[in-house]
Amino acid sequence: MENVKLLVVYYSSTGANRQLAQWAVEGARMEGADVKLTRVKETAPEESIKENAAWEKNYRATIQIPEVTLEDLEWADAIIFSAPTRYGSVPSQMRNFLDTTGSLWVENKLANKVVSAMSSAINPHGGQEATILSLYTTMYHWGCIVAAPGYTDPAQFNAGGNPYGVSASVDYDGKIKEDPEAIRKAVYHQARRTVNIAKWVRSGELQEA
């Protein structure tokens, strides 16, 4: 059987979700997945980016990472999303991309893909859970299989305990406030769990309804 094809899609202004996404890539590769790391297109005006030193630094440092495409979504068996919270929902950059997926949705090309999501905010419980759930709402419309981490590994309890997906508290420079090692382990678990569920789906252990 071919390796599971995992797509990691992130949006990050100051770098925290880029770090979460990179850890997801590492965790998925531990399970033998073929992984693509992609970023959502930055749509903020250049002037706004330049007003925030951390935002501009992260933007310049990651411009070489390929922007996600609809072809990437179609390619993937599983997808992990990572995005910061904006007032309890996903940033407009991520939403804009998701709103372009209608051509795949109408042909049922996103159905039965395994998906999972992560997020960050300035404060603990500052909207991360709502952001992840808002992403999952879109995935339900796609007909995806959501692979939430729940409490299936002790790492979850050491990284904030959010059962919907890893969430991190970050400062204004994009640095993770909690123990980064604890967050990394939780991301590894979530990524590996996502890949393994995708393996079960592909093997027929989870039959298509």
Tab-separated table of C-alpha atoms in Angstrom:
chain	number	residue	atom	x	y	z
A	1	MET	CA	0.000	0.000	0.000
A	2	GLU	CA	1.248	3.495	-0.810
A	3	ASN	CA	2.155	5.812	2.033
A	4	VAL	CA	-0.528	8.109	3.390
A	5	LYS	CA	-0.342	11.498	1.688
A	6	LEU	CA	-0.604	14.213	4.327
A	7	LEU	CA	-1.031	17.900	3.553
A	8	VAL	CA	-0.206	20.445	6.259
A	9	VAL	CA	-1.877	23.805	5.625
A	10	TYR	CA	-1.085	26.740	7.878
A	11	TYR	CA	-1.508	30.459	8.213
A	12	SER	CA	0.830	32.308	10.550
A	13	SER	CA	1.416	36.011	10.986
A	14	THR	CA	4.174	36.019	13.613
A	15	GLY	CA	5.359	32.402	13.466
A	16	ALA	CA	3.628	30.295	16.125
A	17	ASN	CA	1.420	28.342	13.728
A	18	ARG	CA	4.335	27.911	11.351
A	19	GLN	CA	6.107	26.150	14.247
A	20	LEU	CA	3.057	23.999	14.995
A	21	ALA	CA	2.849	23.082	11.309
A	22	GLN	CA	6.523	22.131	11.157
A	23	TRP	CA	6.119	19.896	14.197
A	24	ALA	CA	3.114	18.276	12.502
A	25	VAL	CA	5.306	17.524	9.480
A	26	GLU	CA	7.900	15.873	11.731
A	27	GLY	CA	5.297	13.827	13.614
A	28	ALA	CA	3.609	12.622	10.418
A	29	ARG	CA	6.905	11.535	8.908
A	30	MET	CA	7.498	9.352	11.979
A	31	GLU	CA	4.523	7.303	10.745
A	32	GLY	CA	5.919	7.082	7.208
A	33	ALA	CA	3.593	9.627	5.613
A	34	ASP	CA	4.455	11.535	2.458
A	35	VAL	CA	4.054	15.111	3.647
A	36	LYS	CA	3.585	18.468	1.939
A	37	LEU	CA	3.956	21.676	3.960
A	38	THR	CA	2.034	24.601	2.509
A	39	ARG	CA	0.956	28.051	3.634
A	40	VAL	CA	-2.167	30.031	2.946
A	41	LYS	CA	-1.605	33.106	0.792
A	42	GLU	CA	-0.994	36.306	2.728
A	43	THR	CA	-3.682	38.815	1.755
A	44	ALA	CA	-2.916	41.600	4.245
A	45	PRO	CA	-1.588	44.834	2.768
A	46	GLU	CA	2.177	45.277	2.781
A	47	GLU	CA	1.788	48.393	4.918
A	48	SER	CA	0.052	46.414	7.689
A	49	ILE	CA	2.734	43.735	7.670
A	50	LYS	CA	5.510	46.317	7.930
A	51	GLU	CA	3.888	47.875	11.007
A	52	ASN	CA	4.588	44.684	12.994
A	53	ALA	CA	8.261	43.651	13.101
A	54	ALA	CA	7.505	40.031	14.053
A	55	TRP	CA	4.916	39.724	11.291
A	56	GLU	CA	7.272	41.134	8.658
A	57	LYS	CA	10.143	38.915	9.829
A	58	ASN	CA	8.010	35.768	9.629
A	59	TYR	CA	6.567	36.795	6.259
A	60	ARG	CA	10.025	37.324	4.734
A	61	ALA	CA	11.399	34.119	6.283
A	62	THR	CA	8.632	31.883	4.917
A	63	ILE	CA	7.883	33.364	1.516
A	64	GLN	CA	9.605	30.388	-0.137
A	65	ILE	CA	7.124	27.900	1.363
A	66	PRO	CA	4.621	27.052	-1.391
A	67	GLU	CA	1.116	28.456	-1.208
A	68	VAL	CA	-1.575	25.815	-0.879
A	69	THR	CA	-3.631	25.003	-3.968
A	70	LEU	CA	-6.826	23.120	-4.684
A	71	GLU	CA	-4.682	20.463	-6.350
A	72	ASP	CA	-2.909	19.945	-3.016
A	73	LEU	CA	-6.244	19.290	-1.285
A	74	GLU	CA	-7.234	16.795	-3.954
A	75	TRP	CA	-3.844	15.042	-3.671
A	76	ALA	CA	-4.059	14.504	0.083
A	77	ASP	CA	-5.477	11.541	1.980
A	78	ALA	CA	-5.291	13.579	5.192
A	79	ILE	CA	-4.980	17.271	6.026
A	80	ILE	CA	-3.832	19.104	9.141
A	81	PHE	CA	-4.740	22.780	9.428
A	82	SER	CA	-3.056	25.264	11.754
A	83	ALA	CA	-4.175	28.864	12.181
A	84	PRO	CA	-4.312	31.505	14.909
A	85	THR	CA	-7.587	32.649	16.356
A	86	ARG	CA	-9.135	35.931	15.306
A	87	TYR	CA	-11.991	36.787	17.642
A	88	GLY	CA	-12.853	33.116	18.072
A	89	SER	CA	-12.616	32.169	14.419
A	90	VAL	CA	-10.050	31.593	11.697
A	91	PRO	CA	-8.160	34.498	10.103
A	92	SER	CA	-9.554	35.938	6.880
A	93	GLN	CA	-6.566	34.545	4.979
A	94	MET	CA	-7.520	30.972	5.865
A	95	ARG	CA	-11.224	31.642	5.342
A	96	ASN	CA	-10.593	33.107	1.908
A	97	PHE	CA	-8.799	29.949	0.840
A	98	LEU	CA	-11.478	27.650	2.231
A	99	ASP	CA	-14.106	29.643	0.366
A	100	THR	CA	-12.431	28.749	-2.945
A	101	THR	CA	-12.942	25.001	-2.514
A	102	GLY	CA	-16.471	24.828	-3.933
A	103	SER	CA	-15.368	23.185	-7.175
A	104	LEU	CA	-13.891	20.260	-5.230
A	105	TRP	CA	-16.802	20.073	-2.811
A	106	VAL	CA	-19.450	19.928	-5.534
A	107	GLU	CA	-17.671	16.944	-7.115
A	108	ASN	CA	-17.285	15.217	-3.727
A	109	LYS	CA	-13.486	15.271	-4.059
A	110	LEU	CA	-12.963	16.235	-0.420
A	111	ALA	CA	-15.193	13.556	1.081
A	112	ASN	CA	-13.658	10.934	3.391
A	113	LYS	CA	-10.372	12.756	3.797
A	114	VAL	CA	-9.091	12.644	7.377
A	115	VAL	CA	-8.624	16.100	8.872
A	116	SER	CA	-7.348	17.631	12.092
A	117	ALA	CA	-6.670	21.192	13.265
A	118	MET	CA	-4.554	23.266	15.648
A	119	SER	CA	-4.614	26.888	16.772
A	120	SER	CA	-3.076	29.576	18.971
A	121	ALA	CA	-4.061	32.778	20.768
A	122	ILE	CA	-2.522	35.321	23.103
A	123	ASN	CA	-4.375	33.982	26.170
A	124	PRO	CA	-5.194	30.430	27.313
A	125	HIS	CA	-8.750	29.683	26.173
A	126	GLY	CA	-8.668	32.930	24.195
A	127	GLY	CA	-10.683	31.423	21.363
A	128	GLN	CA	-8.515	28.484	20.276
A	129	GLU	CA	-11.255	25.909	20.820
A	130	ALA	CA	-13.795	27.966	18.872
A	131	THR	CA	-11.324	28.464	16.035
A	132	ILE	CA	-10.663	24.736	15.724
A	133	LEU	CA	-14.367	23.934	15.858
A	134	SER	CA	-15.104	26.536	13.178
A	135	LEU	CA	-12.575	24.803	10.931
A	136	TYR	CA	-14.211	21.461	11.621
A	137	THR	CA	-17.613	22.896	10.661
A	138	THR	CA	-16.273	23.439	7.142
A	139	MET	CA	-14.803	19.930	7.140
A	140	TYR	CA	-18.182	18.448	8.074
A	141	HIS	CA	-19.634	20.089	4.976
A	142	TRP	CA	-16.845	18.532	2.931
A	143	GLY	CA	-17.762	15.103	4.321
A	144	CYS	CA	-14.401	14.613	6.026
A	145	ILE	CA	-13.485	12.363	8.936
A	146	VAL	CA	-12.311	14.522	11.845
A	147	ALA	CA	-9.357	13.112	13.789
A	148	ALA	CA	-9.463	15.068	17.028
A	149	PRO	CA	-6.784	14.061	19.564
A	150	GLY	CA	-9.214	13.868	22.478
A	151	TYR	CA	-7.325	12.554	25.498
A	152	THR	CA	-5.744	9.622	23.708
A	153	ASP	CA	-2.222	10.412	24.912
A	154	PRO	CA	-0.782	11.873	28.145
A	155	ALA	CA	0.822	14.622	26.062
A	156	GLN	CA	-2.596	16.243	25.782
A	157	PHE	CA	-2.762	16.889	29.512
A	158	ASN	CA	0.655	18.539	29.492
A	159	ALA	CA	-0.211	20.876	26.622
A	160	GLY	CA	-3.377	22.641	27.744
A	161	GLY	CA	-5.770	19.711	27.502
A	162	ASN	CA	-7.753	20.892	24.486
A	163	PRO	CA	-9.419	17.730	23.128
A	164	TYR	CA	-10.284	19.278	19.745
A	165	GLY	CA	-6.698	19.920	18.682
A	166	VAL	CA	-3.433	21.279	20.015
A	167	SER	CA	-3.703	24.910	21.051
A	168	ALA	CA	-0.908	27.166	22.209
A	169	SER	CA	-0.729	30.474	24.031
A	170	VAL	CA	1.746	32.834	22.376
A	171	ASP	CA	3.201	36.279	22.961
A	172	TYR	CA	3.053	39.184	20.520
A	173	ASP	CA	6.315	38.071	18.920
A	174	GLY	CA	4.898	34.650	18.067
A	175	LYS	CA	6.776	32.725	20.754
A	176	ILE	CA	4.948	29.932	22.561
A	177	LYS	CA	4.393	30.777	26.248
A	178	GLU	CA	3.916	27.219	27.505
A	179	ASP	CA	6.618	24.563	27.644
A	180	PRO	CA	7.477	24.203	23.928
A	181	GLU	CA	8.545	20.599	24.444
A	182	ALA	CA	5.118	19.707	25.835
A	183	ILE	CA	3.408	21.384	22.880
A	184	ARG	CA	5.738	19.631	20.435
A	185	LYS	CA	4.921	16.208	21.901
A	186	ALA	CA	1.201	16.933	21.685
A	187	VAL	CA	1.527	18.017	18.042
A	188	TYR	CA	3.529	14.874	17.259
A	189	HIS	CA	0.759	12.763	18.773
A	190	GLN	CA	-1.980	14.585	16.867
A	191	ALA	CA	-0.110	14.257	13.573
A	192	ARG	CA	0.664	10.580	14.089
A	193	ARG	CA	-2.944	9.890	15.099
A	194	THR	CA	-4.185	11.654	11.966
A	195	VAL	CA	-1.900	9.566	9.757
A	196	ASN	CA	-2.878	6.315	11.457
A	197	ILE	CA	-6.606	7.015	11.105
A	198	ALA	CA	-5.993	7.746	7.422
A	199	LYS	CA	-4.240	4.364	7.159
A	200	TRP	CA	-7.283	2.641	8.672
A	201	VAL	CA	-9.617	4.415	6.283
A	202	ARG	CA	-7.507	3.477	3.271
A	203	SER	CA	-7.135	-0.129	4.378
A	204	GLY	CA	-10.887	-0.583	4.596
A	205	GLU	CA	-10.928	-1.074	8.367
A	206	LEU	CA	-13.297	1.886	8.394
A	207	GLN	CA	-15.787	1.162	5.655
A	208	GLU	CA	-17.209	3.965	3.567
A	209	ALA	CA	-20.762	4.747	4.635
